[in-house]
Short mmCIF file of C-alpha atoms and ligand atoms in Angstrom, two decimals:
data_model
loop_
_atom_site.label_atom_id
_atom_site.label_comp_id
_atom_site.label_asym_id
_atom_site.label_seq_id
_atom_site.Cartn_x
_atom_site.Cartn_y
_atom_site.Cartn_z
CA UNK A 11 103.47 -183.74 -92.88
CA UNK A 12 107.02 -184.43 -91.36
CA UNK A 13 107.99 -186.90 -93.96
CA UNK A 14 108.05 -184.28 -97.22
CA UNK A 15 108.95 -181.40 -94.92
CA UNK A 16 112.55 -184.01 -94.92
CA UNK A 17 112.65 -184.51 -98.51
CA UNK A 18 111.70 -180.85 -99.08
CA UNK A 19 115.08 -179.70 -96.70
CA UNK A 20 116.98 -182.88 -98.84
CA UNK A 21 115.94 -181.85 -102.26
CA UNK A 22 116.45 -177.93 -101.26
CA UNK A 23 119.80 -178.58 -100.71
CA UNK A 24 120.63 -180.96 -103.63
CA UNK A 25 118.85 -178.40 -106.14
CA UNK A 26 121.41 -175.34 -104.27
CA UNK A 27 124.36 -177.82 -105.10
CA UNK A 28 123.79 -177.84 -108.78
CA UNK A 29 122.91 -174.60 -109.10
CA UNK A 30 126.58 -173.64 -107.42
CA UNK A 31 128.13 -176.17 -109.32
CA UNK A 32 126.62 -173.96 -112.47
CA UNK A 33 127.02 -170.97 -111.14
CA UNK A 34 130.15 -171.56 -110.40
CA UNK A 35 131.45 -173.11 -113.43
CA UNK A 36 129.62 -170.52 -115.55
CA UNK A 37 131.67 -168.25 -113.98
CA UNK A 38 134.73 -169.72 -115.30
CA UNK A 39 133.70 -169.85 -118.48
CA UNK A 40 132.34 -166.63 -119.19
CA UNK A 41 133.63 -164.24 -116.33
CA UNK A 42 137.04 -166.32 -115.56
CA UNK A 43 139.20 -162.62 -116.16
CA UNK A 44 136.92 -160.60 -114.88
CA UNK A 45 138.53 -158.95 -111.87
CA UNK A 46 135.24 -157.39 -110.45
CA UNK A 47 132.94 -161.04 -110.87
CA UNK A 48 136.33 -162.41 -109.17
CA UNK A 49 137.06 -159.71 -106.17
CA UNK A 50 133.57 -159.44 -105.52
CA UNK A 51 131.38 -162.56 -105.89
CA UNK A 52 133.99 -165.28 -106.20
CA UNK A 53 136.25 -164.01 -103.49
CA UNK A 54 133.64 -161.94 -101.64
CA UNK A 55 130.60 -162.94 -101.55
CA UNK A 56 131.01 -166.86 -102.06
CA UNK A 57 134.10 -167.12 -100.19
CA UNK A 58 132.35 -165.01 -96.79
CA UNK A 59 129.09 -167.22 -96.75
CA UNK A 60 131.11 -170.76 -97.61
CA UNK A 61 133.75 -169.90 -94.64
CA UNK A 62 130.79 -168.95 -92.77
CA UNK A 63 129.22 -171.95 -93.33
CA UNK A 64 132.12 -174.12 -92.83
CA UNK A 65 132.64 -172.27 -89.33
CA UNK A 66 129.35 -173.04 -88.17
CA UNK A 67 130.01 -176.68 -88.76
CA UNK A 68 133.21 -176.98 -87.51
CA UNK A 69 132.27 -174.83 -84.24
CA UNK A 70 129.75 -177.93 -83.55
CA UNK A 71 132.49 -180.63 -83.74
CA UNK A 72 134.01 -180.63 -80.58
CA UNK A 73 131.61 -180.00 -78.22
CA UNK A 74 129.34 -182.18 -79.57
CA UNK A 75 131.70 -185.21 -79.96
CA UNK A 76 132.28 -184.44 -76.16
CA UNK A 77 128.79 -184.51 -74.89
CA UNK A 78 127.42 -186.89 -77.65
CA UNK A 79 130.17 -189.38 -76.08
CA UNK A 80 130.30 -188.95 -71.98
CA UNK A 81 126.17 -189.70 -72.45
CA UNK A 82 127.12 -192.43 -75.01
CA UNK A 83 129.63 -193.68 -72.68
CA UNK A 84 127.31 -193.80 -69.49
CA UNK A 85 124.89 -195.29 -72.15
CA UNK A 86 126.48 -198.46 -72.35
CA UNK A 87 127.49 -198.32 -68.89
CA UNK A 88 129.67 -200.81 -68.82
CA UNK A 89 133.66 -201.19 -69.94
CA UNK A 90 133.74 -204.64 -71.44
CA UNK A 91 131.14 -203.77 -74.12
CA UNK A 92 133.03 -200.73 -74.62
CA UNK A 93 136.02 -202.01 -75.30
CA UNK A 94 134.16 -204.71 -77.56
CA UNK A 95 132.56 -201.94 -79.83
CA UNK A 96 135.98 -200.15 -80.16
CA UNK A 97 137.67 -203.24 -81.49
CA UNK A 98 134.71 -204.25 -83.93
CA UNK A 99 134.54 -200.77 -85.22
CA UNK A 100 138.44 -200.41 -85.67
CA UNK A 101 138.44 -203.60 -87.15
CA UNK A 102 135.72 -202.87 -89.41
CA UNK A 103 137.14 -199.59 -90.70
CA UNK A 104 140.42 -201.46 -91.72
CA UNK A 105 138.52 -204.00 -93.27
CA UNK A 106 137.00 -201.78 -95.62
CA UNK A 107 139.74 -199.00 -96.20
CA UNK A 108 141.86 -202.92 -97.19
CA UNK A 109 139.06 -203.67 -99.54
CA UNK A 110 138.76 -200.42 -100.92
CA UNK A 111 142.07 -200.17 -101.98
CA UNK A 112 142.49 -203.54 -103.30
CA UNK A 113 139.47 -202.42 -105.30
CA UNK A 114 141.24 -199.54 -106.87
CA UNK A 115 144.62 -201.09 -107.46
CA UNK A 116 142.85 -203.83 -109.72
CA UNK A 117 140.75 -201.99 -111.48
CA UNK A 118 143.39 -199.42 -112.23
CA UNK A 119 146.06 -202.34 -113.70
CA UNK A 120 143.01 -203.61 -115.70
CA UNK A 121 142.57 -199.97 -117.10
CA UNK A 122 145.82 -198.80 -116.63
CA UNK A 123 145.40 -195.28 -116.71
CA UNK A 124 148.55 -193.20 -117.62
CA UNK A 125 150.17 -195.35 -120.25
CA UNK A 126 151.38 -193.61 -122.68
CA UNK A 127 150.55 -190.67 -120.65
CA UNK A 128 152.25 -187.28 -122.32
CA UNK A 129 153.73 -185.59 -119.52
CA UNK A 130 154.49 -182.30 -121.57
CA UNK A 131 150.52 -181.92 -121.76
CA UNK A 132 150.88 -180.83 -117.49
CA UNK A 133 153.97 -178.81 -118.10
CA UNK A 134 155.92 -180.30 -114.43
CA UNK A 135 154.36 -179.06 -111.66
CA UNK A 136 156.93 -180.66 -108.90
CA UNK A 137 155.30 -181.49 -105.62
CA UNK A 138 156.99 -181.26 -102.29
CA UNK A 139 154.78 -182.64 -99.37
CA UNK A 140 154.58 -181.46 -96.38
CA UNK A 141 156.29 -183.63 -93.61
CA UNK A 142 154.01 -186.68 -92.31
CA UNK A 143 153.85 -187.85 -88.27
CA UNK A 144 155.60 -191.17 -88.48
CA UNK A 145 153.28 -193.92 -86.84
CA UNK A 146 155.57 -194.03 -83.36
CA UNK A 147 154.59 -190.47 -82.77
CA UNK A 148 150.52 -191.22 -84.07
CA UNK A 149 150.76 -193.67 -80.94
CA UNK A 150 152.42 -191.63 -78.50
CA UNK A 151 150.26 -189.16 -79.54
CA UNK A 152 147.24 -190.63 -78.96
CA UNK A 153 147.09 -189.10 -75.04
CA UNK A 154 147.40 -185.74 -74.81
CA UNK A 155 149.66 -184.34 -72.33
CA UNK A 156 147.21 -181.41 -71.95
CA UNK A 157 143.32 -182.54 -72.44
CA UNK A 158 142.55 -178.43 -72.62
CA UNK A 159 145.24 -177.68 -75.86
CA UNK A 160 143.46 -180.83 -76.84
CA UNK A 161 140.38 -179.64 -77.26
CA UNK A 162 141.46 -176.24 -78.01
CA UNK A 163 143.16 -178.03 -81.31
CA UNK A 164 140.47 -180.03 -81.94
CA UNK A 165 142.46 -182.70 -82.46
CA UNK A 166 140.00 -185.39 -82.43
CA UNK A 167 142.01 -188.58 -81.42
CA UNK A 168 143.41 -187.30 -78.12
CA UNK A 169 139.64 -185.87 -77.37
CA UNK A 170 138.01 -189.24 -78.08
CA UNK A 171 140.96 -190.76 -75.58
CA UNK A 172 140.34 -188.42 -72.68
CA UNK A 173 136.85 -188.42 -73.26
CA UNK A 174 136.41 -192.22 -72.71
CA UNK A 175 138.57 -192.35 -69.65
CA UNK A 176 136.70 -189.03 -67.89
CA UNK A 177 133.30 -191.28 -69.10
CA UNK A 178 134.02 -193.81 -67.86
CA UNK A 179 135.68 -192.73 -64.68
CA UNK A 180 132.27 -191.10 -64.11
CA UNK A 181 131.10 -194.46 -64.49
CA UNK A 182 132.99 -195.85 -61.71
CA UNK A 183 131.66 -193.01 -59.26
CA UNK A 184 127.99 -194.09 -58.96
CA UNK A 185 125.60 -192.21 -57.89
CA UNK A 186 127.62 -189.54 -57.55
CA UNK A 187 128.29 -189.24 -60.90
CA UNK A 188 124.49 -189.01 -62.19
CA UNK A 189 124.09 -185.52 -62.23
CA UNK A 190 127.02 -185.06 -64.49
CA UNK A 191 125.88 -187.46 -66.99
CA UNK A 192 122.43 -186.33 -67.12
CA UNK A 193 123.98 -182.70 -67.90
CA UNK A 194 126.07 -184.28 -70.39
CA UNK A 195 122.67 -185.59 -71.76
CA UNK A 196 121.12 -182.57 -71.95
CA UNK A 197 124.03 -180.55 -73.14
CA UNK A 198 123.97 -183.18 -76.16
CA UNK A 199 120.41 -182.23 -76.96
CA UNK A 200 120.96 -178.55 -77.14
CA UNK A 201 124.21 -179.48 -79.60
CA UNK A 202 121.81 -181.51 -81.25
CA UNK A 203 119.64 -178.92 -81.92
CA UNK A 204 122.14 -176.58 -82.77
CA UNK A 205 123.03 -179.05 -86.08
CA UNK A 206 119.32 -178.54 -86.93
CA UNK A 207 119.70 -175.01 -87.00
CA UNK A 208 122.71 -174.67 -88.70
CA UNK A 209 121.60 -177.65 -91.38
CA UNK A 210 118.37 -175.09 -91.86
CA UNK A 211 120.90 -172.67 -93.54
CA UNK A 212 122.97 -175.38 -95.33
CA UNK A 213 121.36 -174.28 -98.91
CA UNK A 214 122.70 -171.38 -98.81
CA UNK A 215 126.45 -172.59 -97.82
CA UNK A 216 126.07 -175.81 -99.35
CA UNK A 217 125.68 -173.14 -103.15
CA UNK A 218 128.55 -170.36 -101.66
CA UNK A 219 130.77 -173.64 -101.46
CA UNK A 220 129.94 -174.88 -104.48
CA UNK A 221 130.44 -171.77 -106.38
CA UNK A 222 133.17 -170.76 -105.38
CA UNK A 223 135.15 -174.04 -106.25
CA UNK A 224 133.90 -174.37 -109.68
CA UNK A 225 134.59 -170.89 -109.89
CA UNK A 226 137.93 -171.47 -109.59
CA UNK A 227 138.44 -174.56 -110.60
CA UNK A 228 136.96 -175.47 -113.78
CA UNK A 229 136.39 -178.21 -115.66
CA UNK A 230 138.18 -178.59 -118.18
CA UNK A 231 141.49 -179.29 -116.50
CA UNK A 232 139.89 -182.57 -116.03
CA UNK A 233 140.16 -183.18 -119.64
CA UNK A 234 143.95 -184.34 -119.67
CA UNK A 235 143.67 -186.33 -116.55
CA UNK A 236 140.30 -188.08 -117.94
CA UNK A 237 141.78 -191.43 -117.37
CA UNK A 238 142.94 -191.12 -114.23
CA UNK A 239 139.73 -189.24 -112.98
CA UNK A 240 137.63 -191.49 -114.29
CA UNK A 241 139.24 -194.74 -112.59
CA UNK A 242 138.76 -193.06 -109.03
CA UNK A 243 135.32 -191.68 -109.82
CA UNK A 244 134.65 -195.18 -111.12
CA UNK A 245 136.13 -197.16 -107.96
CA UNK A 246 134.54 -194.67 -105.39
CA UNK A 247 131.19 -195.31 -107.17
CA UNK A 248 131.62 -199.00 -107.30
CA UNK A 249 133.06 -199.04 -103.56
CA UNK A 250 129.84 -197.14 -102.38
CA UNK A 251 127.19 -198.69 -104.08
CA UNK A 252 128.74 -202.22 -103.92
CA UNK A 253 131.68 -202.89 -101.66
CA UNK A 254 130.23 -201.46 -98.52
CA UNK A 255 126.49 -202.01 -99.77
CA UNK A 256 127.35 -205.75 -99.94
CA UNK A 257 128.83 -205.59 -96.24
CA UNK A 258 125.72 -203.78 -94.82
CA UNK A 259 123.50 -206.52 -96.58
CA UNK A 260 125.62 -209.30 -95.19
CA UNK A 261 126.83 -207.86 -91.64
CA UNK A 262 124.55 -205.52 -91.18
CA UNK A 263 121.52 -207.59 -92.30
CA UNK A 264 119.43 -204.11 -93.20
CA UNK A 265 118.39 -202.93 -96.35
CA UNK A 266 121.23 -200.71 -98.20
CA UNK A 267 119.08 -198.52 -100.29
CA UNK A 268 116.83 -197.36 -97.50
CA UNK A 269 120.42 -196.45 -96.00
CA UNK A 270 121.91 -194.94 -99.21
CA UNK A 271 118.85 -192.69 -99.24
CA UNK A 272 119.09 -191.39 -95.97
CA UNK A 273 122.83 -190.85 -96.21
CA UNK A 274 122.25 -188.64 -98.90
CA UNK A 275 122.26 -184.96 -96.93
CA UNK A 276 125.40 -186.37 -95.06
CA UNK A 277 127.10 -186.98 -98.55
CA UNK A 278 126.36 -183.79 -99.95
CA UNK A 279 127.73 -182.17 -97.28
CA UNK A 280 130.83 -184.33 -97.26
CA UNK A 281 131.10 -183.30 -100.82
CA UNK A 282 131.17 -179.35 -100.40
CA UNK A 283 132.93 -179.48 -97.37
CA UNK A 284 135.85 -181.60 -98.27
CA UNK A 285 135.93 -182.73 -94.94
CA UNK A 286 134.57 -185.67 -92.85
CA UNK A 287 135.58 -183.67 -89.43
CA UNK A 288 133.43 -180.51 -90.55
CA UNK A 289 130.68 -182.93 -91.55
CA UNK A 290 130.73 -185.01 -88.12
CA UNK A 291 127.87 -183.10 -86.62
CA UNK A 292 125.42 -183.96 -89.85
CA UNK A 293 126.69 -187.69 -90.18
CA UNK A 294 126.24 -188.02 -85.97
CA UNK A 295 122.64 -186.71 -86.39
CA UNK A 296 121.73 -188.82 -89.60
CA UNK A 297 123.04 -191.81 -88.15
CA UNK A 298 121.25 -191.77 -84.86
CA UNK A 299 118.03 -189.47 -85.77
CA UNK A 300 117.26 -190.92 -89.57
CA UNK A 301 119.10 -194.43 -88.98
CA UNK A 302 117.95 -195.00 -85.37
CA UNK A 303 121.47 -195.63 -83.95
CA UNK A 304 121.53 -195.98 -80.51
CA UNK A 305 123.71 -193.02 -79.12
CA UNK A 306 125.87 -195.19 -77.06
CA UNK A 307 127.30 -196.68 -80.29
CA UNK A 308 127.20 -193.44 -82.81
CA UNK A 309 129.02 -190.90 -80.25
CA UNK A 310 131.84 -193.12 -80.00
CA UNK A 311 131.88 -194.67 -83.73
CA UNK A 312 131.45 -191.85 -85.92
CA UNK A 313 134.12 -189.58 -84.74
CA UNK A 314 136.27 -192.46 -84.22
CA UNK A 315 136.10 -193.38 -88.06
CA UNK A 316 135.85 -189.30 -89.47
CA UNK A 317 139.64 -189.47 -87.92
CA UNK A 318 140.66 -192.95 -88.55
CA UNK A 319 138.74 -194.85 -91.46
CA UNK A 320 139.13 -193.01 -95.24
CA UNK A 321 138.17 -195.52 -97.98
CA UNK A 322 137.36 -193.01 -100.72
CA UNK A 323 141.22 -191.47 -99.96
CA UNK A 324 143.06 -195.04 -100.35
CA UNK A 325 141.25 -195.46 -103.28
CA UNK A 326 142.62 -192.25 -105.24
CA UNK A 327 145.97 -193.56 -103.60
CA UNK A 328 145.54 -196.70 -104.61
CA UNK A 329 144.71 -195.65 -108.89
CA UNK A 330 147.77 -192.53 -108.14
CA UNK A 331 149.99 -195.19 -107.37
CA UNK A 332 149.61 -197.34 -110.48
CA UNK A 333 149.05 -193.93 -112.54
CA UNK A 334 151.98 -192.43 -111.69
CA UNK A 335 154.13 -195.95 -111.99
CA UNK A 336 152.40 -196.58 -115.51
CA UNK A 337 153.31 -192.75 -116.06
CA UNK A 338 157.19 -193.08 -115.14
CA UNK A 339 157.31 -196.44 -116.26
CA UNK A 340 158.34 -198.16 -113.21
CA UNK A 341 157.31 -201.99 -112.13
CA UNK A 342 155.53 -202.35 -108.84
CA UNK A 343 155.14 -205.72 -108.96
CA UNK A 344 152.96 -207.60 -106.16
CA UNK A 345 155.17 -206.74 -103.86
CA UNK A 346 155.41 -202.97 -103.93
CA UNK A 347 151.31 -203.45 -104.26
CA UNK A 348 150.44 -204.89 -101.07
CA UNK A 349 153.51 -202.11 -99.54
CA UNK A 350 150.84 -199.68 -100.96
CA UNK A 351 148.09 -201.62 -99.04
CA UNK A 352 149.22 -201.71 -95.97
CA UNK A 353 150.63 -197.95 -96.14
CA UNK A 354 147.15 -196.76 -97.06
CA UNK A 355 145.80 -198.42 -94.15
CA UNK A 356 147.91 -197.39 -91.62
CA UNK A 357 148.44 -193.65 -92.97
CA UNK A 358 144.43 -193.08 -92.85
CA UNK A 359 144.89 -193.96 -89.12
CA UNK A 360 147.19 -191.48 -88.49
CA UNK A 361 145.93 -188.41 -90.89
CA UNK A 362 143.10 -186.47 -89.95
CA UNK A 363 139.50 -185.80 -92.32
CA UNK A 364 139.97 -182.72 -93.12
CA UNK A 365 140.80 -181.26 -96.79
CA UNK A 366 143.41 -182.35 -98.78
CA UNK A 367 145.14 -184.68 -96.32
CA UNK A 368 144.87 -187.34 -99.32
CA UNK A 369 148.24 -186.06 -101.33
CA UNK A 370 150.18 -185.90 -97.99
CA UNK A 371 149.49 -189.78 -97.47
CA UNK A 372 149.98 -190.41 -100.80
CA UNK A 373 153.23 -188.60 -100.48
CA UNK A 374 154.03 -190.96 -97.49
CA UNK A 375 152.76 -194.59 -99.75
CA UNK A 376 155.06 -192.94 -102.15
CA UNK A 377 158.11 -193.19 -100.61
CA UNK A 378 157.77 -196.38 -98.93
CA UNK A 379 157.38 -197.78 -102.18
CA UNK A 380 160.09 -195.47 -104.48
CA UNK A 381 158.09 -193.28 -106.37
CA UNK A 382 158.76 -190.25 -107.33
CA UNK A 383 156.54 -187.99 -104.91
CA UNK A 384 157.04 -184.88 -107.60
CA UNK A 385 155.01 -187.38 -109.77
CA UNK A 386 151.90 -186.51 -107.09
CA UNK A 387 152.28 -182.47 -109.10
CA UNK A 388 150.70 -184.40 -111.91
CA UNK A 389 147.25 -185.21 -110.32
CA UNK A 390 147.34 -182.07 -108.25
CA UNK A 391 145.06 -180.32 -110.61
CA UNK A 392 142.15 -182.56 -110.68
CA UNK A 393 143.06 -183.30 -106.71
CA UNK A 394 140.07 -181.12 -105.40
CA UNK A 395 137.49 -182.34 -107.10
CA UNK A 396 138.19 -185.68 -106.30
CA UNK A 397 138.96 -184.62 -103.28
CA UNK A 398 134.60 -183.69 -102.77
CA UNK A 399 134.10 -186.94 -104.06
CA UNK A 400 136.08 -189.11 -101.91
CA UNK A 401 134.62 -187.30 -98.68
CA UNK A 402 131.45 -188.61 -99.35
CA UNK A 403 132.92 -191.77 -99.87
CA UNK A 404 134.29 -191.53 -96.49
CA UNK A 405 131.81 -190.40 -94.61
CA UNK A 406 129.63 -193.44 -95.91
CA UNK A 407 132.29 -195.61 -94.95
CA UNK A 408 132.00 -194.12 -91.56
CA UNK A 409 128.14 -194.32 -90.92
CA UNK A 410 127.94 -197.68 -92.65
CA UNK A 411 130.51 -199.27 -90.33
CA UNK A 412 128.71 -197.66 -87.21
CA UNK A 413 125.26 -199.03 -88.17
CA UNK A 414 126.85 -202.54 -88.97
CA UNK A 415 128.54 -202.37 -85.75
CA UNK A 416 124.71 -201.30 -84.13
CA UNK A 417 123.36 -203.98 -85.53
CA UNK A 418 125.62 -206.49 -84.21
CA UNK A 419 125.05 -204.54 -80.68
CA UNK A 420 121.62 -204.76 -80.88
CA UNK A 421 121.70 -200.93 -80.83
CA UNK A 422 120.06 -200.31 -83.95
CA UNK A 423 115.89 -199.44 -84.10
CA UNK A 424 114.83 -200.62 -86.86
CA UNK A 425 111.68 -199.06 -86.64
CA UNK A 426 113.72 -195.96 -87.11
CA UNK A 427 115.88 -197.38 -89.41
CA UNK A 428 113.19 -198.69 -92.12
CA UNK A 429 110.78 -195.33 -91.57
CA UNK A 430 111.42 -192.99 -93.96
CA UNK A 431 109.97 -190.02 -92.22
CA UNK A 432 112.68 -190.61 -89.42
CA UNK A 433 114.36 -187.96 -88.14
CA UNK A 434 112.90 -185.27 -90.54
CA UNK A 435 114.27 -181.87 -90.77
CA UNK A 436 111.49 -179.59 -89.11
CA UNK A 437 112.44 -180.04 -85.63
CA UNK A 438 113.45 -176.52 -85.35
CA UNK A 439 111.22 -174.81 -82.84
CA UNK A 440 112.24 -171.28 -82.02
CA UNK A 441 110.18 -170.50 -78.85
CA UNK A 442 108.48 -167.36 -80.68
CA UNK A 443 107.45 -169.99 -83.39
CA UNK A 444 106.28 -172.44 -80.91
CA UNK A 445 104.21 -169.98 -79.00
CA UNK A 446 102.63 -168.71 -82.06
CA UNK A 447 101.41 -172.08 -83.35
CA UNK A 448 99.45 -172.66 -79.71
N1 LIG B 509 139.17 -184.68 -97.35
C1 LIG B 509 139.19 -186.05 -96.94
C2 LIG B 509 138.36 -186.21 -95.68
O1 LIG B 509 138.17 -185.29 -94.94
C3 LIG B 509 140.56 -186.55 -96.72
C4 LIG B 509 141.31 -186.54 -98.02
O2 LIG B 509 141.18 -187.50 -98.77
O3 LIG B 509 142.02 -185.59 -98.34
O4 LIG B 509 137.85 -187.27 -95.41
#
C-alpha cells in the first residue's frame, strides 16, 4: 500500500507542524517568563533537535547538488541543450520573480497598507543592514578562484559553475570518462537515499522548529502590522495558487493541483526551515521522484533557482516598499516603481536562500529608490514569520519553473507526474529490515 504509506509520512508531518505551531505559541502565552520552560524546552530541547534537524538537511546540500548534477550533466550529454535549458530556466525565474512583484506593488497601492500608519505604536526600532555584494562582484564572483573553499562554503553559484564545466569536460573525454559518471550516478542514489532517511525524522524537526519560533515569537506582534501582513500573506497566496498555477497550465500544459499536492512536503519544509538552500535536497527529490522530472533537468534547475529565483521575497519587498513610502509619506511615482522592479529582480540573483536574506535586499531596493532603510526596523517584527511563508513561496517558484522547463524538454514522465502514489515515502530499506521481511 505505497500510496497511503505517502500520505501517511505527508499528513504526519503536517499534523507535527500544527502541533509546534501550538505548542509553541502556547508557550508564549502561558509560560513566556518562565525561565525554566525557556532554558530548558525552548532553548534546550527545541532549539538541539531543530538545529539538528536543520544540520541534517543542510549536510545533504552540497554533495548532492554535486552528484545529482555531473549525472544530470552526462544525462543530457550534450552542450547545446545545456546551454538551452540554462537560458529557459533563467529566463523563466525572472519572468516570474517580474510578475510577482508587479503583483504585490498593485495590490498594495490598491490597499495601501500603512496610511495613516501610527509609528509611535512600534516605538523606532532603526535598522542598519548589513552591506550587500554589488552586482559587478555577483559576476566576478560567479567562478571561484578555489573550487575546494567553494564547496567548503557551500556557496552554491560558484559550485553549480565548476560543476558544469568538470561535467561536461567529462563529457568531452569519452569513454574514458564512463566510469566517473556512472560513480557519480551511483553516489547520487546513495544521497538520494540519504534525503529519505533524514525526511523519515522530519516530524520530529519539522515540530522542534516550529516550537521554538512561536515560542519566541508570538503572535500578537502581528496585530499592529495586520495590514501590512496581510497584503504579503495575501499576494504570496494569490502568486502561488494563481500566478505560477496559471503559467504551469499554460507552459507547462500539466495539471496544477496534482502539482500543488505533491509540492506540499517540500512547502512545509520550506516553511520551518526558512530556507530554500536547506530545503534543496526535499524539493530535488519531490521534483524528480513524485513529479517524474527527468534528472538531467532537476539537478541543474533546482539549485540553480534555490540561489537565484525568490518570488515570495520580491513580493514582501514589493508591499515594504509601498508600506514604508505610504508610512513616511513619500511619492514613488511610476518611476521609482519599476526602480523597485528591476532591483528586486536583480538582487534575488545575487542573494542567496537562506534565512532572512529578504531585509538585506530590501535594504539594497531601498536605497536605489531613497527610502529610508531605518523604515525596514518597522516590519522587522513580523519579518520571520513572513519570512516561513515566503520560502514556500519560493521553493514553488523553483520546482514549478523546473517542471515547466521539463515539459518543454520533453523530460517530464507524465506517468509519474499524474500518479499519485509516485515517489512515496517508504523507500527506506535498512538491510536488517530488508532481510527480515524475506
Ligand atoms: N528565506 C528566503 C529563502 O531562503 C529568503 C528570504 O526571503 O529571506 O528563500
Amino acid at each position: 500500500m505505497p500510496h497511503s504509506a505517502n500520505n501517511n509520512m505527508t499528513t504526519k508531518i503536517l499534523i507535527w507542524m500544527v502541533a509546534g505551531l501550538i505548542v509553541g505559541s502556547l508557550i508564549n502565552i502561558l509560560a513566556g517568563e518562565s525561565g525554566f520552560v525557556q532554558d530548558y524546552l525552548v532553548d534546550g530541547l527545541f532549539h538541539v533537535v531543530g538545529a539538528l534537524f536543520i544540520n541534517a538537511l543542510k549536510m545533504l546540500v552540497v554533495p548532492l547538488v554535486t552528484f545529482s548534477l555531473i549525472s544530470g550533466v552526462c544525462g543530457i550529454g550534450d552542450i547545446g541543450t545545456l546551454g538551452r535549458v540554462g537560458v529557459r530556466a533563467f529566463g523563466l525565474f525572472m519572468l516570474t520573480t517580474a510578475l510577482a512583484i508587479t503583483l504585490a506593488i498593485t495590490v498594495a497601492v490598491v490597499v495601501a497598507p500603512g496610511e495613516g500608519f501610527d509609528m509611535r505604536m512600534m516605538g523606532h526600532a532603526g535598522f542598519t543592514p548589513p552591506p550587500a555584494p554589488p552586482l559587478s562582484q555577483v559576476i566576478i564572483d560567479l567562478i571561484p578562484t578555489n573550487p575546494v573553499a567553494a564547496y567548503a562554503n557551500g556557496n552554491m553559484l560558484q559550485i553549480i559553475f565548476f560543476t558544469i564545466l568538470f561535467a561536461i569536460c567529462l563529457l568531452m573525454i569519452g569513454e574514458r570518462g564512463r566510469s566517473i559518471s556512472e560513480g557519480a550516478e551511483k553516489m547520487n542514489d546513495v544521497m538520494m537515499e540519504v534525503v529519505n532517511l533524514v525526511m523519515h525524522v522530519a516530524p520530529v524537526g519539522v515540530f522542534a522548529l516550529m516550537a521554538k519560533t512561536f515560542a519566541q515569537q508570538g503572535l500578537g506582534l502581528i496585530l499592529p502590522m495586520i495590514s501590512y501582513f496581510g497584503v504579503v500573506a495575501l499576494v504570496l497566496l494569490l502568486h502561488m495558487t494563481g500566478t505560477l498555477m496559471l503559467l504551469l497550465k499554460l507552459l507547462g500544459r500539466v495539471s496544477p493541483l496534482m502539482f500543488l499536492r505533491k509540492m506540499r512536503t517540500v512547502q512545509v519544509f520550506a516553511f520551518s526551515t526558512s530556507s530554500s538552500n536547506a530545503t534543496i535536497p526535499v524539493t530535488l527529490r519531490a521534483v524528480e521522484k513524485r513529479l517524474g522530472v527527468d534528472n538531467s533537468t532537476a539537478s541543474f534547475v533546482v539549485p540553480f533557482g534555490a540561489t537565484i529565483n525568490m518570488d515570495g521575497t520580491a513580493i514582501m519587498q514589493g508591499v515594504a516598499t509601498v508600506f514604508i513610502a505610504n508610512v513616511y509619506g513619500i511619492e514613488l511615482g511610476i518611476g521609482g516603481y519599476l526602480t523597485v522592479i528591476g532591483m528586486a529582480v536583480l538582487a534575488s540573483i545575487g542573494t542567496a536562500g537562506v534565512p532572512g536574506v529578504g531585509l538585506i535586499m530590501l535594504a539594497m531596493v531601498f536605497n536605489q529608490v531613497g527610502l529610508p532603510v531605518e523604515g525596514i526596523g518597522l516590519i522587522m517584527g513580523v519579518d520571520r514569520l513572513l519570512d516561513m511563508m515566503r520560502t514556500a513561496v519560493n521553493v514553488t517558484g523553483d520546482a514549478a519553473v523546473t517542471t515547466i522547463v521539463a515539459r518543454a524538454e520533453d523530460e517530464l514522465s507524465l506517468g509519474t507526474y499524474y500518479d499519485p502514489a509516485a515517489g512515496h515515502m517508504e523507500e527506506v530499506h535498512l538491510p536488517h529490515e530488508a532481510a527480515s521481511e524475506e
